[in-house]
């Protein structure tokens, strides 16, 4: 046993020394996670806020009331006191539609001709919101915000009207109390949003754990397969194989060096996320590392399987690509898997990366503790154990064909 | 003399292709046993099977008294290997390489140091020991590679075309060194397609072609087989044994055989 551990360490140490002297591999090792972070950080829009989104407005009634509504829209700001909308004026509904077709604007709002007259006659007026179906992501938020603005505006008018009635009928004494009661009549129930942590989370806090898990685990899988097939091709693997050492020590030595590399890459991602994108970790850092290590463990078996079966480096890379690509989308790195169809969600849960990412999110964003991620830990560990148990005998057979 | 290697009906097939075909032979303890044959004859495949790197399709072998298949780990304790490709890491220095492979063989660092000191000096590589192997010439690499194979002071040393692609001086140095190692008691199994090498080094030679052993005898006896040529070379022996019999059937076969004989595998250059 002591011998095996010494052999594992010898092989791991040798791999790491070799790696540390390979400048090209060192550079890609650092660049790759930076690349991933920066790309996802800047390409994916932060979807909860609107900033300077162009919308078109056609005001067909020319009355004061609708002008107030437009003013409210123009003054709306969601973040950093930047206007949410860049309002453009159009003359008709058709012009607004044309504007959307040309993608000049990401949505439109029509105030019909009879808007003010209906309001004045205590009737129910209507505002038309036109959505940009070519752009569902932005459109969803835009229309939601537009509706909110119109609703709030509508509520204000309603409160004034009912307040006036209440005062006139002497239900309440003063004007101020009248408005309050009116509001209570119109909106008897309010909601309050309470998060588990203070402040707002951004999209990046959502993707950071995913990217971290993904970078670490693909690094381990590709690294392991690549390292074994490289030694196979160069012939140095023969030197290890003819040594009277346990075959387990050989593959575990390789796995150890790759895991250390993977962890180092994970740390790079974490540091970048904190420094560059202001990601905060609400849970325990120790737990984050434990999860990364278990995540790596869950992938080592698969990595061994690939490296044993692929005779050449190129084949190994191709097999890995086949694995990784669907995994990226299935494991919910970029989108919550809850948004996927039921069947895809079930497939998702066959991928260990999914559990690693879910657990990392719980710890990093929600500050979850050890007991909260117990299930994920057990699943990751079992997955690793089972794949390792399958991979080891296969590895033994395949290296001496 | 006792037999340190006994091979019985060893066969290796790659798919439908038979690379080594029902080969049997014995190697005596302390001798230098030569495997002579053209490229693709099956020399390397035989060596790889005997060093536990390839699983035989059928047949058996005992190495140093241990069963090749059932007692792989024991077999590995008795063998050293200089394979077709150089077993050294380019990004490690000679010393680091030797320490690494020595430690895998459960040698103490001090023992590895002492042995490599001795052999590096003998092979004129002492001053290079702290340079990365990647900066060496092929001849320098092969010298370190031989030292690596000898670290455990193995009872049996397998050498697969150890002088292929080397300059004459280094080839000479390595041949002399092999002879010295053999003097100290190691059994040497050597493959080569260089007839001069087989002749000068080996006690007995097996001539192998197309996966089959055609003849196995001492170098003296092999030369005696060629009666019609005075002072025959090994090439004459080979041609007599393989070529002449084939010549009657188709003369084109000879040219292809002799082309294979002189051709060099391209995968050696790294
Ligand atoms: N892994 C392999 N798969 C398929 N064919 C192989 C493999 N290794 C060797 N061969 C074939 O077996 C034959 C013998 O090869 P080898 O033992 O390397 O010859 P030698 O060392 O005598 O030049 C060659 O025809 C070679 O192409
Ligand atoms: Mg060969």
mmCIF file with all atom_site columns, C-alpha atoms in Angstrom, chain B residues 20-128:
data_model
loop_
_atom_site.group_PDB
_atom_site.id
_atom_site.type_symbol
_atom_site.label_atom_id
_atom_site.label_alt_id
_atom_site.label_comp_id
_atom_site.label_asym_id
_atom_site.label_entity_id
_atom_site.label_seq_id
_atom_site.pdbx_PDB_ins_code
_atom_site.Cartn_x
_atom_site.Cartn_y
_atom_site.Cartn_z
_atom_site.occupancy
_atom_site.B_iso_or_equiv
_atom_site.pdbx_formal_charge
_atom_site.auth_seq_id
_atom_site.auth_comp_id
_atom_site.auth_asym_id
_atom_site.auth_atom_id
_atom_site.pdbx_PDB_model_num
ATOM 1   C CA . UNK B 1 20  ? 4.342  -13.831 -35.140 1.00 0.00 ? 20  UNK B CA 1
ATOM 2   C CA . UNK B 1 21  ? 3.552  -17.332 -36.263 1.00 0.00 ? 21  UNK B CA 1
ATOM 3   C CA . UNK B 1 22  ? 3.933  -20.248 -33.886 1.00 0.00 ? 22  UNK B CA 1
ATOM 4   C CA . UNK B 1 23  ? 7.443  -19.430 -32.716 1.00 0.00 ? 23  UNK B CA 1
ATOM 5   C CA . UNK B 1 24  ? 9.378  -21.697 -30.327 1.00 0.00 ? 24  UNK B CA 1
ATOM 6   C CA . UNK B 1 25  ? 12.891 -21.282 -28.992 1.00 0.00 ? 25  UNK B CA 1
ATOM 7   C CA . UNK B 1 26  ? 14.994 -21.359 -25.845 1.00 0.00 ? 26  UNK B CA 1
ATOM 8   C CA . UNK B 1 27  ? 17.560 -18.876 -24.624 1.00 0.00 ? 27  UNK B CA 1
ATOM 9   C CA . UNK B 1 28  ? 20.376 -20.063 -22.400 1.00 0.00 ? 28  UNK B CA 1
ATOM 10  C CA . UNK B 1 29  ? 21.313 -18.183 -19.304 1.00 0.00 ? 29  UNK B CA 1
ATOM 11  C CA . UNK B 1 30  ? 24.182 -15.790 -19.983 1.00 0.00 ? 30  UNK B CA 1
ATOM 12  C CA . UNK B 1 31  ? 24.144 -15.889 -23.763 1.00 0.00 ? 31  UNK B CA 1
ATOM 13  C CA . UNK B 1 32  ? 23.547 -13.189 -26.307 1.00 0.00 ? 32  UNK B CA 1
ATOM 14  C CA . UNK B 1 33  ? 20.670 -14.302 -28.445 1.00 0.00 ? 33  UNK B CA 1
ATOM 15  C CA . UNK B 1 34  ? 20.187 -12.532 -31.744 1.00 0.00 ? 34  UNK B CA 1
ATOM 16  C CA . UNK B 1 35  ? 16.943 -12.082 -33.628 1.00 0.00 ? 35  UNK B CA 1
ATOM 17  C CA . UNK B 1 36  ? 17.807 -11.284 -37.195 1.00 0.00 ? 36  UNK B CA 1
ATOM 18  C CA . UNK B 1 37  ? 15.218 -10.377 -39.762 1.00 0.00 ? 37  UNK B CA 1
ATOM 19  C CA . UNK B 1 38  ? 14.010 -7.713  -42.196 1.00 0.00 ? 38  UNK B CA 1
ATOM 20  C CA . UNK B 1 39  ? 11.554 -4.971  -41.289 1.00 0.00 ? 39  UNK B CA 1
ATOM 21  C CA . UNK B 1 40  ? 8.136  -6.334  -40.515 1.00 0.00 ? 40  UNK B CA 1
ATOM 22  C CA . UNK B 1 41  ? 9.485  -9.810  -39.777 1.00 0.00 ? 41  UNK B CA 1
ATOM 23  C CA . UNK B 1 42  ? 7.915  -9.812  -36.319 1.00 0.00 ? 42  UNK B CA 1
ATOM 24  C CA . UNK B 1 43  ? 10.962 -9.090  -34.160 1.00 0.00 ? 43  UNK B CA 1
ATOM 25  C CA . UNK B 1 44  ? 9.472  -6.216  -32.209 1.00 0.00 ? 44  UNK B CA 1
ATOM 26  C CA . UNK B 1 45  ? 6.182  -8.015  -31.764 1.00 0.00 ? 45  UNK B CA 1
ATOM 27  C CA . UNK B 1 46  ? 8.033  -10.976 -30.257 1.00 0.00 ? 46  UNK B CA 1
ATOM 28  C CA . UNK B 1 47  ? 10.007 -8.712  -27.921 1.00 0.00 ? 47  UNK B CA 1
ATOM 29  C CA . UNK B 1 48  ? 6.854  -6.869  -26.865 1.00 0.00 ? 48  UNK B CA 1
ATOM 30  C CA . UNK B 1 49  ? 5.151  -10.125 -25.994 1.00 0.00 ? 49  UNK B CA 1
ATOM 31  C CA . UNK B 1 50  ? 8.143  -11.369 -24.001 1.00 0.00 ? 50  UNK B CA 1
ATOM 32  C CA . UNK B 1 51  ? 8.294  -8.111  -22.047 1.00 0.00 ? 51  UNK B CA 1
ATOM 33  C CA . UNK B 1 52  ? 4.561  -8.265  -21.062 1.00 0.00 ? 52  UNK B CA 1
ATOM 34  C CA . UNK B 1 53  ? 3.647  -5.311  -23.288 1.00 0.00 ? 53  UNK B CA 1
ATOM 35  C CA . UNK B 1 54  ? 1.560  -7.351  -25.718 1.00 0.00 ? 54  UNK B CA 1
ATOM 36  C CA . UNK B 1 55  ? -0.725 -10.253 -24.946 1.00 0.00 ? 55  UNK B CA 1
ATOM 37  C CA . UNK B 1 56  ? 0.054  -13.342 -27.079 1.00 0.00 ? 56  UNK B CA 1
ATOM 38  C CA . UNK B 1 57  ? -2.832 -14.674 -29.139 1.00 0.00 ? 57  UNK B CA 1
ATOM 39  C CA . UNK B 1 58  ? -1.720 -18.192 -28.254 1.00 0.00 ? 58  UNK B CA 1
ATOM 40  C CA . UNK B 1 59  ? 1.303  -20.055 -27.017 1.00 0.00 ? 59  UNK B CA 1
ATOM 41  C CA . UNK B 1 60  ? 3.241  -19.876 -23.783 1.00 0.00 ? 60  UNK B CA 1
ATOM 42  C CA . UNK B 1 61  ? 6.542  -18.617 -22.482 1.00 0.00 ? 61  UNK B CA 1
ATOM 43  C CA . UNK B 1 62  ? 8.522  -18.855 -19.273 1.00 0.00 ? 62  UNK B CA 1
ATOM 44  C CA . UNK B 1 63  ? 10.868 -16.009 -18.427 1.00 0.00 ? 63  UNK B CA 1
ATOM 45  C CA . UNK B 1 64  ? 13.351 -16.579 -15.588 1.00 0.00 ? 64  UNK B CA 1
ATOM 46  C CA . UNK B 1 65  ? 11.151 -19.448 -14.500 1.00 0.00 ? 65  UNK B CA 1
ATOM 47  C CA . UNK B 1 66  ? 7.916  -17.442 -14.370 1.00 0.00 ? 66  UNK B CA 1
ATOM 48  C CA . UNK B 1 67  ? 4.912  -17.854 -16.585 1.00 0.00 ? 67  UNK B CA 1
ATOM 49  C CA . UNK B 1 68  ? 4.628  -14.901 -18.955 1.00 0.00 ? 68  UNK B CA 1
ATOM 50  C CA . UNK B 1 69  ? 0.873  -14.662 -18.684 1.00 0.00 ? 69  UNK B CA 1
ATOM 51  C CA . UNK B 1 70  ? 0.108  -15.677 -15.124 1.00 0.00 ? 70  UNK B CA 1
ATOM 52  C CA . UNK B 1 71  ? 3.089  -14.081 -13.372 1.00 0.00 ? 71  UNK B CA 1
ATOM 53  C CA . UNK B 1 72  ? 3.583  -10.814 -15.175 1.00 0.00 ? 72  UNK B CA 1
ATOM 54  C CA . UNK B 1 73  ? 4.785  -8.907  -12.131 1.00 0.00 ? 73  UNK B CA 1
ATOM 55  C CA . UNK B 1 74  ? 7.516  -11.434 -11.339 1.00 0.00 ? 74  UNK B CA 1
ATOM 56  C CA . UNK B 1 75  ? 8.599  -11.451 -14.985 1.00 0.00 ? 75  UNK B CA 1
ATOM 57  C CA . UNK B 1 76  ? 8.865  -7.660  -14.894 1.00 0.00 ? 76  UNK B CA 1
ATOM 58  C CA . UNK B 1 77  ? 11.327 -7.838  -11.993 1.00 0.00 ? 77  UNK B CA 1
ATOM 59  C CA . UNK B 1 78  ? 13.833 -9.709  -14.115 1.00 0.00 ? 78  UNK B CA 1
ATOM 60  C CA . UNK B 1 79  ? 13.809 -7.807  -17.375 1.00 0.00 ? 79  UNK B CA 1
ATOM 61  C CA . UNK B 1 80  ? 15.152 -4.592  -18.831 1.00 0.00 ? 80  UNK B CA 1
ATOM 62  C CA . UNK B 1 81  ? 14.026 -3.179  -22.161 1.00 0.00 ? 81  UNK B CA 1
ATOM 63  C CA . UNK B 1 82  ? 15.465 -0.945  -24.831 1.00 0.00 ? 82  UNK B CA 1
ATOM 64  C CA . UNK B 1 83  ? 12.452 -0.704  -27.116 1.00 0.00 ? 83  UNK B CA 1
ATOM 65  C CA . UNK B 1 84  ? 12.037 0.558   -30.673 1.00 0.00 ? 84  UNK B CA 1
ATOM 66  C CA . UNK B 1 85  ? 11.120 3.994   -29.398 1.00 0.00 ? 85  UNK B CA 1
ATOM 67  C CA . UNK B 1 86  ? 13.329 5.690   -26.845 1.00 0.00 ? 86  UNK B CA 1
ATOM 68  C CA . UNK B 1 87  ? 11.825 5.473   -23.388 1.00 0.00 ? 87  UNK B CA 1
ATOM 69  C CA . UNK B 1 88  ? 12.828 8.849   -21.982 1.00 0.00 ? 88  UNK B CA 1
ATOM 70  C CA . UNK B 1 89  ? 10.947 12.078  -21.320 1.00 0.00 ? 89  UNK B CA 1
ATOM 71  C CA . UNK B 1 90  ? 12.255 14.954  -23.408 1.00 0.00 ? 90  UNK B CA 1
ATOM 72  C CA . UNK B 1 91  ? 11.395 17.549  -20.796 1.00 0.00 ? 91  UNK B CA 1
ATOM 73  C CA . UNK B 1 92  ? 13.209 15.795  -17.966 1.00 0.00 ? 92  UNK B CA 1
ATOM 74  C CA . UNK B 1 93  ? 16.966 15.738  -17.551 1.00 0.00 ? 93  UNK B CA 1
ATOM 75  C CA . UNK B 1 94  ? 18.871 12.467  -17.823 1.00 0.00 ? 94  UNK B CA 1
ATOM 76  C CA . UNK B 1 95  ? 19.139 12.303  -14.040 1.00 0.00 ? 95  UNK B CA 1
ATOM 77  C CA . UNK B 1 96  ? 15.436 12.996  -13.534 1.00 0.00 ? 96  UNK B CA 1
ATOM 78  C CA . UNK B 1 97  ? 14.544 10.311  -16.061 1.00 0.00 ? 97  UNK B CA 1
ATOM 79  C CA . UNK B 1 98  ? 16.790 7.776   -14.382 1.00 0.00 ? 98  UNK B CA 1
ATOM 80  C CA . UNK B 1 99  ? 15.500 8.633   -10.923 1.00 0.00 ? 99  UNK B CA 1
ATOM 81  C CA . UNK B 1 100 ? 11.906 8.357   -12.120 1.00 0.00 ? 100 UNK B CA 1
ATOM 82  C CA . UNK B 1 101 ? 12.272 4.938   -13.728 1.00 0.00 ? 101 UNK B CA 1
ATOM 83  C CA . UNK B 1 102 ? 14.511 3.731   -10.902 1.00 0.00 ? 102 UNK B CA 1
ATOM 84  C CA . UNK B 1 103 ? 11.941 4.689   -8.291  1.00 0.00 ? 103 UNK B CA 1
ATOM 85  C CA . UNK B 1 104 ? 9.192  2.901   -10.238 1.00 0.00 ? 104 UNK B CA 1
ATOM 86  C CA . UNK B 1 105 ? 11.381 -0.180  -9.874  1.00 0.00 ? 105 UNK B CA 1
ATOM 87  C CA . UNK B 1 106 ? 11.604 0.318   -6.122  1.00 0.00 ? 106 UNK B CA 1
ATOM 88  C CA . UNK B 1 107 ? 15.258 1.325   -6.146  1.00 0.00 ? 107 UNK B CA 1
ATOM 89  C CA . UNK B 1 108 ? 16.543 3.724   -3.519  1.00 0.00 ? 108 UNK B CA 1
ATOM 90  C CA . UNK B 1 109 ? 17.669 7.132   -4.848  1.00 0.00 ? 109 UNK B CA 1
ATOM 91  C CA . UNK B 1 110 ? 21.220 6.473   -3.646  1.00 0.00 ? 110 UNK B CA 1
ATOM 92  C CA . UNK B 1 111 ? 21.373 3.166   -5.508  1.00 0.00 ? 111 UNK B CA 1
ATOM 93  C CA . UNK B 1 112 ? 20.072 4.795   -8.681  1.00 0.00 ? 112 UNK B CA 1
ATOM 94  C CA . UNK B 1 113 ? 22.666 7.522   -8.302  1.00 0.00 ? 113 UNK B CA 1
ATOM 95  C CA . UNK B 1 114 ? 25.515 5.077   -7.791  1.00 0.00 ? 114 UNK B CA 1
ATOM 96  C CA . UNK B 1 115 ? 24.586 2.909   -10.784 1.00 0.00 ? 115 UNK B CA 1
ATOM 97  C CA . UNK B 1 116 ? 23.921 5.774   -13.138 1.00 0.00 ? 116 UNK B CA 1
ATOM 98  C CA . UNK B 1 117 ? 27.202 7.448   -12.130 1.00 0.00 ? 117 UNK B CA 1
ATOM 99  C CA . UNK B 1 118 ? 29.062 4.354   -13.142 1.00 0.00 ? 118 UNK B CA 1
ATOM 100 C CA . UNK B 1 119 ? 27.344 3.839   -16.498 1.00 0.00 ? 119 UNK B CA 1
ATOM 101 C CA . UNK B 1 120 ? 27.031 7.473   -17.482 1.00 0.00 ? 120 UNK B CA 1
ATOM 102 C CA . UNK B 1 121 ? 30.792 7.764   -17.043 1.00 0.00 ? 121 UNK B CA 1
ATOM 103 C CA . UNK B 1 122 ? 31.351 4.612   -19.078 1.00 0.00 ? 122 UNK B CA 1
ATOM 104 C CA . UNK B 1 123 ? 29.178 5.933   -21.905 1.00 0.00 ? 123 UNK B CA 1
ATOM 105 C CA . UNK B 1 124 ? 30.615 9.443   -21.779 1.00 0.00 ? 124 UNK B CA 1
ATOM 106 C CA . UNK B 1 125 ? 27.351 11.105  -20.764 1.00 0.00 ? 125 UNK B CA 1
ATOM 107 C CA . UNK B 1 126 ? 28.285 12.341  -17.296 1.00 0.00 ? 126 UNK B CA 1
ATOM 108 C CA . UNK B 1 127 ? 28.532 16.015  -18.146 1.00 0.00 ? 127 UNK B CA 1
ATOM 109 C CA . UNK B 1 128 ? 25.098 15.948  -19.814 1.00 0.00 ? 128 UNK B CA 1
#
